[in-house]
Amino acid sequence: MTARTVRRLLALPLLAGLLTGCGIRSTEVPTDFGAAPSRVPCSLTGSAPSAQSAHGVPVQVFLLCSSSLAAVDRTVPVPVGTPDARRRVIVAQGLLDQLAASPSPAERGAGYTTYVPGGLSVAGPGPKDPEDALRLSRAPGRLTPYALAQLVCTLSDSAATEGDGSVILGGPGTQPLRRYECTDDVRNRPGSTEPPSSQVTAA
């Protein structure tokens, strides 16, 4: 046995000790922890949901996905020749119905859900209300934060309103009206960020 071989043999225990001291352990077992966990895509592929109609006004509604609001395409049927004032209410009611309906199987598979309750109805302005006001059958303040965020963001940029990113909403009768806004914070954190609002004075 040569001197070089002896020195190599003596160095092996020293090397093992250094590795152990550094917290490194030798192993013969492969370490494969698999792929990183997948995230909910919140994206839809394939054909449009069966609930959509081939005829009507194209609209978007905001559903909840991954704790934020995401827009999905819908259509609302509106009879040809409907006066503008009536058209606004028809579109608003169609949007409410779409929000309250269960998401399609494809949407549920992508992680979409809705908090808007069924049975909500909407009417146009009262005698002393601004002409672009909408009155719900339930006071907006009685809705959950998620449902209110969905409603405000859906209605505020639709044919039911002026399209300026806000919507005037009130409860039935002569309950106070408020102008609600859909902001980036509302879309990103609908459960913890209420839509900014300001009181609207009736005429």
PDB file of C-alpha atoms in Angstrom:
ATOM      1  CA  MET A   1       0.000   0.000   0.000  1.00  0.00           C
ATOM      2  CA  THR A   2       1.481   3.319  -1.023  1.00  0.00           C
ATOM      3  CA  ALA A   3       1.766   6.419   1.146  1.00  0.00           C
ATOM      4  CA  ARG A   4      -0.740   8.240  -1.096  1.00  0.00           C
ATOM      5  CA  THR A   5      -3.369   5.498  -0.570  1.00  0.00           C
ATOM      6  CA  VAL A   6      -2.853   5.595   3.196  1.00  0.00           C
ATOM      7  CA  ARG A   7      -3.394   9.366   3.252  1.00  0.00           C
ATOM      8  CA  ARG A   8      -6.677   8.977   1.265  1.00  0.00           C
ATOM      9  CA  LEU A   9      -8.004   6.346   3.669  1.00  0.00           C
ATOM     10  CA  LEU A  10      -7.178   8.509   6.666  1.00  0.00           C
ATOM     11  CA  ALA A  11      -8.924  11.513   5.067  1.00  0.00           C
ATOM     12  CA  LEU A  12     -12.295   9.744   4.636  1.00  0.00           C
ATOM     13  CA  PRO A  13     -13.371   9.807   8.323  1.00  0.00           C
ATOM     14  CA  LEU A  14     -12.340  13.474   8.540  1.00  0.00           C
ATOM     15  CA  LEU A  15     -14.441  14.373   5.489  1.00  0.00           C
ATOM     16  CA  ALA A  16     -17.459  12.519   6.877  1.00  0.00           C
ATOM     17  CA  GLY A  17     -17.156  14.409  10.140  1.00  0.00           C
ATOM     18  CA  LEU A  18     -17.037  17.740   8.370  1.00  0.00           C
ATOM     19  CA  LEU A  19     -20.162  16.945   6.385  1.00  0.00           C
ATOM     20  CA  THR A  20     -22.027  15.874   9.517  1.00  0.00           C
ATOM     21  CA  GLY A  21     -20.941  19.019  11.319  1.00  0.00           C
ATOM     22  CA  CYS A  22     -22.358  21.149   8.510  1.00  0.00           C
ATOM     23  CA  GLY A  23     -25.724  19.409   8.777  1.00  0.00           C
ATOM     24  CA  ILE A  24     -25.275  17.538   5.491  1.00  0.00           C
ATOM     25  CA  ARG A  25     -26.089  13.867   5.483  1.00  0.00           C
ATOM     26  CA  SER A  26     -25.197  11.545   2.681  1.00  0.00           C
ATOM     27  CA  THR A  27     -28.056   9.464   1.377  1.00  0.00           C
ATOM     28  CA  GLU A  28     -28.686   6.903  -1.277  1.00  0.00           C
ATOM     29  CA  VAL A  29     -32.449   7.531  -1.350  1.00  0.00           C
ATOM     30  CA  PRO A  30     -33.647   9.816  -4.186  1.00  0.00           C
ATOM     31  CA  THR A  31     -35.330  13.000  -2.938  1.00  0.00           C
ATOM     32  CA  ASP A  32     -38.248  13.818  -5.196  1.00  0.00           C
ATOM     33  CA  PHE A  33     -40.939  15.968  -3.611  1.00  0.00           C
ATOM     34  CA  GLY A  34     -43.047  16.143  -6.757  1.00  0.00           C
ATOM     35  CA  ALA A  35     -44.342  19.139  -8.635  1.00  0.00           C
ATOM     36  CA  ALA A  36     -45.261  22.381  -6.927  1.00  0.00           C
ATOM     37  CA  PRO A  37     -48.933  22.622  -5.912  1.00  0.00           C
ATOM     38  CA  SER A  38     -51.127  23.965  -8.686  1.00  0.00           C
ATOM     39  CA  ARG A  39     -53.076  27.211  -8.281  1.00  0.00           C
ATOM     40  CA  VAL A  40     -56.704  27.730  -9.173  1.00  0.00           C
ATOM     41  CA  PRO A  41     -56.490  29.088 -12.725  1.00  0.00           C
ATOM     42  CA  CYS A  42     -59.666  31.227 -12.688  1.00  0.00           C
ATOM     43  CA  SER A  43     -59.648  30.922 -16.451  1.00  0.00           C
ATOM     44  CA  LEU A  44     -62.204  29.277 -18.673  1.00  0.00           C
ATOM     45  CA  THR A  45     -61.601  27.287 -21.813  1.00  0.00           C
ATOM     46  CA  GLY A  46     -63.932  25.690 -24.294  1.00  0.00           C
ATOM     47  CA  SER A  47     -67.447  26.730 -25.215  1.00  0.00           C
ATOM     48  CA  ALA A  48     -69.512  29.355 -23.448  1.00  0.00           C
ATOM     49  CA  PRO A  49     -71.778  28.261 -20.582  1.00  0.00           C
ATOM     50  CA  SER A  50     -75.084  26.775 -21.672  1.00  0.00           C
ATOM     51  CA  ALA A  51     -76.957  29.429 -19.648  1.00  0.00           C
ATOM     52  CA  GLN A  52     -75.922  32.037 -22.183  1.00  0.00           C
ATOM     53  CA  SER A  53     -78.228  32.859 -25.042  1.00  0.00           C
ATOM     54  CA  ALA A  54     -77.245  33.483 -28.619  1.00  0.00           C
ATOM     55  CA  HIS A  55     -79.512  36.568 -28.636  1.00  0.00           C
ATOM     56  CA  GLY A  56     -79.336  39.537 -26.325  1.00  0.00           C
ATOM     57  CA  VAL A  57     -77.095  42.238 -24.964  1.00  0.00           C
ATOM     58  CA  PRO A  58     -73.551  41.008 -24.249  1.00  0.00           C
ATOM     59  CA  VAL A  59     -72.644  41.738 -20.624  1.00  0.00           C
ATOM     60  CA  GLN A  60     -70.134  40.732 -17.987  1.00  0.00           C
ATOM     61  CA  VAL A  61     -70.842  39.678 -14.421  1.00  0.00           C
ATOM     62  CA  PHE A  62     -68.344  39.498 -11.598  1.00  0.00           C
ATOM     63  CA  LEU A  63     -68.014  36.177  -9.782  1.00  0.00           C
ATOM     64  CA  LEU A  64     -65.712  35.313  -6.904  1.00  0.00           C
ATOM     65  CA  CYS A  65     -62.579  33.293  -7.679  1.00  0.00           C
ATOM     66  CA  SER A  66     -59.432  32.942  -5.542  1.00  0.00           C
ATOM     67  CA  SER A  67     -60.742  35.554  -3.083  1.00  0.00           C
ATOM     68  CA  SER A  68     -61.082  38.233  -5.771  1.00  0.00           C
ATOM     69  CA  LEU A  69     -63.641  39.242  -8.372  1.00  0.00           C
ATOM     70  CA  ALA A  70     -63.289  38.050 -11.955  1.00  0.00           C
ATOM     71  CA  ALA A  71     -65.487  38.939 -14.927  1.00  0.00           C
ATOM     72  CA  VAL A  72     -67.240  36.283 -16.997  1.00  0.00           C
ATOM     73  CA  ASP A  73     -69.259  36.788 -20.177  1.00  0.00           C
ATOM     74  CA  ARG A  74     -73.043  36.553 -20.259  1.00  0.00           C
ATOM     75  CA  THR A  75     -75.926  37.798 -22.384  1.00  0.00           C
ATOM     76  CA  VAL A  76     -79.177  39.411 -21.264  1.00  0.00           C
ATOM     77  CA  PRO A  77     -82.215  39.196 -23.576  1.00  0.00           C
ATOM     78  CA  VAL A  78     -83.748  42.605 -24.324  1.00  0.00           C
ATOM     79  CA  PRO A  79     -86.694  43.003 -26.717  1.00  0.00           C
ATOM     80  CA  VAL A  80     -85.938  45.095 -29.792  1.00  0.00           C
ATOM     81  CA  GLY A  81     -87.288  48.616 -29.562  1.00  0.00           C
ATOM     82  CA  THR A  82     -87.416  48.735 -25.757  1.00  0.00           C
ATOM     83  CA  PRO A  83     -87.256  52.368 -24.508  1.00  0.00           C
ATOM     84  CA  ASP A  84     -83.989  53.305 -22.826  1.00  0.00           C
ATOM     85  CA  ALA A  85     -85.465  53.714 -19.333  1.00  0.00           C
ATOM     86  CA  ARG A  86     -87.104  50.282 -19.461  1.00  0.00           C
ATOM     87  CA  ARG A  87     -84.041  48.788 -21.135  1.00  0.00           C
ATOM     88  CA  ARG A  88     -81.850  49.798 -18.173  1.00  0.00           C
ATOM     89  CA  VAL A  89     -84.123  47.989 -15.719  1.00  0.00           C
ATOM     90  CA  ILE A  90     -84.339  44.869 -17.906  1.00  0.00           C
ATOM     91  CA  VAL A  91     -80.547  44.702 -18.179  1.00  0.00           C
ATOM     92  CA  ALA A  92     -80.152  45.279 -14.429  1.00  0.00           C
ATOM     93  CA  GLN A  93     -82.612  42.509 -13.604  1.00  0.00           C
ATOM     94  CA  GLY A  94     -80.907  40.181 -16.060  1.00  0.00           C
ATOM     95  CA  LEU A  95     -77.555  40.865 -14.395  1.00  0.00           C
ATOM     96  CA  LEU A  96     -79.003  40.139 -10.947  1.00  0.00           C
ATOM     97  CA  ASP A  97     -80.473  36.868 -12.211  1.00  0.00           C
ATOM     98  CA  GLN A  98     -77.156  35.872 -13.758  1.00  0.00           C
ATOM     99  CA  LEU A  99     -75.289  36.655 -10.529  1.00  0.00           C
ATOM    100  CA  ALA A 100     -77.735  34.652  -8.428  1.00  0.00           C
ATOM    101  CA  ALA A 101     -77.630  31.616 -10.738  1.00  0.00           C
ATOM    102  CA  SER A 102     -75.216  28.792  -9.985  1.00  0.00           C
ATOM    103  CA  PRO A 103     -72.017  29.013 -12.042  1.00  0.00           C
ATOM    104  CA  SER A 104     -71.754  26.547 -14.912  1.00  0.00           C
ATOM    105  CA  PRO A 105     -69.881  23.251 -14.367  1.00  0.00           C
ATOM    106  CA  ALA A 106     -66.876  24.671 -16.229  1.00  0.00           C
ATOM    107  CA  GLU A 107     -66.897  27.769 -14.023  1.00  0.00           C
ATOM    108  CA  ARG A 108     -67.223  25.728 -10.832  1.00  0.00           C
ATOM    109  CA  GLY A 109     -64.344  23.553 -11.983  1.00  0.00           C
ATOM    110  CA  ALA A 110     -62.220  26.677 -12.452  1.00  0.00           C
ATOM    111  CA  GLY A 111     -63.021  27.854  -8.931  1.00  0.00           C
ATOM    112  CA  TYR A 112     -65.798  30.382  -9.557  1.00  0.00           C
ATOM    113  CA  THR A 113     -68.635  30.944  -7.082  1.00  0.00           C
ATOM    114  CA  THR A 114     -71.239  33.587  -6.242  1.00  0.00           C
ATOM    115  CA  TYR A 115     -72.648  35.069  -3.040  1.00  0.00           C
ATOM    116  CA  VAL A 116     -75.567  36.957  -4.562  1.00  0.00           C
ATOM    117  CA  PRO A 117     -78.814  35.506  -3.165  1.00  0.00           C
ATOM    118  CA  GLY A 118     -81.696  34.444  -5.352  1.00  0.00           C
ATOM    119  CA  GLY A 119     -84.986  36.299  -5.446  1.00  0.00           C
ATOM    120  CA  LEU A 120     -83.537  39.802  -5.737  1.00  0.00           C
ATOM    121  CA  SER A 121     -85.486  42.133  -7.983  1.00  0.00           C
ATOM    122  CA  VAL A 122     -84.711  45.626  -9.211  1.00  0.00           C
ATOM    123  CA  ALA A 123     -86.863  48.591 -10.188  1.00  0.00           C
ATOM    124  CA  GLY A 124     -86.191  51.930 -11.784  1.00  0.00           C
ATOM    125  CA  PRO A 125     -86.033  55.270  -9.977  1.00  0.00           C
ATOM    126  CA  GLY A 126     -88.819  56.544  -7.737  1.00  0.00           C
ATOM    127  CA  PRO A 127     -90.628  59.852  -8.348  1.00  0.00           C
ATOM    128  CA  LYS A 128     -87.911  61.949  -6.674  1.00  0.00           C
ATOM    129  CA  ASP A 129     -84.899  59.745  -7.515  1.00  0.00           C
ATOM    130  CA  PRO A 130     -82.178  60.548 -10.061  1.00  0.00           C
ATOM    131  CA  GLU A 131     -83.036  59.008 -13.422  1.00  0.00           C
ATOM    132  CA  ASP A 132     -80.100  56.578 -13.261  1.00  0.00           C
ATOM    133  CA  ALA A 133     -80.993  55.215  -9.802  1.00  0.00           C
ATOM    134  CA  LEU A 134     -81.852  51.559  -9.269  1.00  0.00           C
ATOM    135  CA  ARG A 135     -83.880  50.291  -6.334  1.00  0.00           C
ATOM    136  CA  LEU A 136     -83.381  46.740  -5.089  1.00  0.00           C
ATOM    137  CA  SER A 137     -85.986  44.641  -3.309  1.00  0.00           C
ATOM    138  CA  ARG A 138     -83.489  44.388  -0.434  1.00  0.00           C
ATOM    139  CA  ALA A 139     -81.470  47.266   0.987  1.00  0.00           C
ATOM    140  CA  PRO A 140     -77.857  47.089  -0.253  1.00  0.00           C
ATOM    141  CA  GLY A 141     -76.614  47.342   3.340  1.00  0.00           C
ATOM    142  CA  ARG A 142     -78.296  44.029   4.152  1.00  0.00           C
ATOM    143  CA  LEU A 143     -76.248  42.125   1.586  1.00  0.00           C
ATOM    144  CA  THR A 144     -73.014  40.370   2.502  1.00  0.00           C
ATOM    145  CA  PRO A 145     -69.785  42.218   1.602  1.00  0.00           C
ATOM    146  CA  TYR A 146     -69.074  39.717  -1.188  1.00  0.00           C
ATOM    147  CA  ALA A 147     -72.582  40.018  -2.653  1.00  0.00           C
ATOM    148  CA  LEU A 148     -72.528  43.820  -2.524  1.00  0.00           C
ATOM    149  CA  ALA A 149     -69.124  43.922  -4.223  1.00  0.00           C
ATOM    150  CA  GLN A 150     -70.371  41.595  -6.971  1.00  0.00           C
ATOM    151  CA  LEU A 151     -73.471  43.723  -7.538  1.00  0.00           C
ATOM    152  CA  VAL A 152     -71.666  47.062  -7.545  1.00  0.00           C
ATOM    153  CA  CYS A 153     -68.888  45.958  -9.895  1.00  0.00           C
ATOM    154  CA  THR A 154     -71.322  44.205 -12.237  1.00  0.00           C
ATOM    155  CA  LEU A 155     -73.852  47.036 -12.442  1.00  0.00           C
ATOM    156  CA  SER A 156     -71.407  49.956 -12.426  1.00  0.00           C
ATOM    157  CA  ASP A 157     -69.971  49.217 -15.864  1.00  0.00           C
ATOM    158  CA  SER A 158     -73.023  47.929 -17.691  1.00  0.00           C
ATOM    159  CA  ALA A 159     -75.803  49.144 -19.938  1.00  0.00           C
ATOM    160  CA  ALA A 160     -77.903  49.507 -16.780  1.00  0.00           C
ATOM    161  CA  THR A 161     -75.897  52.546 -15.629  1.00  0.00           C
ATOM    162  CA  GLU A 162     -73.989  55.504 -17.016  1.00  0.00           C
ATOM    163  CA  GLY A 163     -70.827  53.398 -17.397  1.00  0.00           C
ATOM    164  CA  ASP A 164     -68.689  55.681 -15.236  1.00  0.00           C
ATOM    165  CA  GLY A 165     -67.631  53.023 -12.723  1.00  0.00           C
ATOM    166  CA  SER A 166     -70.382  53.822 -10.248  1.00  0.00           C
ATOM    167  CA  VAL A 167     -74.013  52.920  -9.629  1.00  0.00           C
ATOM    168  CA  ILE A 168     -76.776  54.550  -7.546  1.00  0.00           C
ATOM    169  CA  LEU A 169     -78.528  51.916  -5.437  1.00  0.00           C
ATOM    170  CA  GLY A 170     -81.196  51.962  -2.784  1.00  0.00           C
ATOM    171  CA  GLY A 171     -83.661  49.675  -1.102  1.00  0.00           C
ATOM    172  CA  PRO A 172     -87.400  49.552  -1.779  1.00  0.00           C
ATOM    173  CA  GLY A 173     -89.693  52.521  -1.317  1.00  0.00           C
ATOM    174  CA  THR A 174     -88.075  55.733  -0.186  1.00  0.00           C
ATOM    175  CA  GLN A 175     -85.029  54.298   1.539  1.00  0.00           C
ATOM    176  CA  PRO A 176     -81.886  56.463   1.176  1.00  0.00           C
ATOM    177  CA  LEU A 177     -79.894  56.193  -2.037  1.00  0.00           C
ATOM    178  CA  ARG A 178     -76.118  55.873  -2.213  1.00  0.00           C
ATOM    179  CA  ARG A 179     -73.672  56.051  -5.097  1.00  0.00           C
ATOM    180  CA  TYR A 180     -71.334  53.043  -4.975  1.00  0.00           C
ATOM    181  CA  GLU A 181     -68.020  52.718  -6.803  1.00  0.00           C
ATOM    182  CA  CYS A 182     -66.150  49.640  -8.017  1.00  0.00           C
ATOM    183  CA  THR A 183     -62.425  50.141  -7.354  1.00  0.00           C
ATOM    184  CA  ASP A 184     -59.359  47.955  -7.785  1.00  0.00           C
ATOM    185  CA  ASP A 185     -59.321  47.334  -4.029  1.00  0.00           C
ATOM    186  CA  VAL A 186     -62.933  46.134  -4.133  1.00  0.00           C
ATOM    187  CA  ARG A 187     -62.181  43.770  -7.008  1.00  0.00           C
ATOM    188  CA  ASN A 188     -59.047  42.420  -5.324  1.00  0.00           C
ATOM    189  CA  ARG A 189     -60.385  42.200  -1.747  1.00  0.00           C
ATOM    190  CA  PRO A 190     -64.182  42.060  -1.958  1.00  0.00           C
ATOM    191  CA  GLY A 191     -64.631  40.419   1.444  1.00  0.00           C
ATOM    192  CA  SER A 192     -62.710  43.020   3.416  1.00  0.00           C
ATOM    193  CA  THR A 193     -63.029  46.178   1.305  1.00  0.00           C
ATOM    194  CA  GLU A 194     -66.477  47.743   1.014  1.00  0.00           C
ATOM    195  CA  PRO A 195     -67.332  49.632  -2.164  1.00  0.00           C
ATOM    196  CA  PRO A 196     -66.799  53.362  -1.519  1.00  0.00           C
ATOM    197  CA  SER A 197     -70.141  55.131  -1.372  1.00  0.00           C
ATOM    198  CA  SER A 198     -71.649  58.556  -0.870  1.00  0.00           C
ATOM    199  CA  GLN A 199     -75.174  59.650  -0.093  1.00  0.00           C
ATOM    200  CA  VAL A 200     -77.359  60.801  -2.951  1.00  0.00           C
ATOM    201  CA  THR A 201     -79.901  63.502  -2.222  1.00  0.00           C
ATOM    202  CA  ALA A 202     -83.297  63.029  -3.787  1.00  0.00           C
ATOM    203  CA  ALA A 203     -84.763  65.885  -5.803  1.00  0.00           C
TER     204      ALA A 203
END
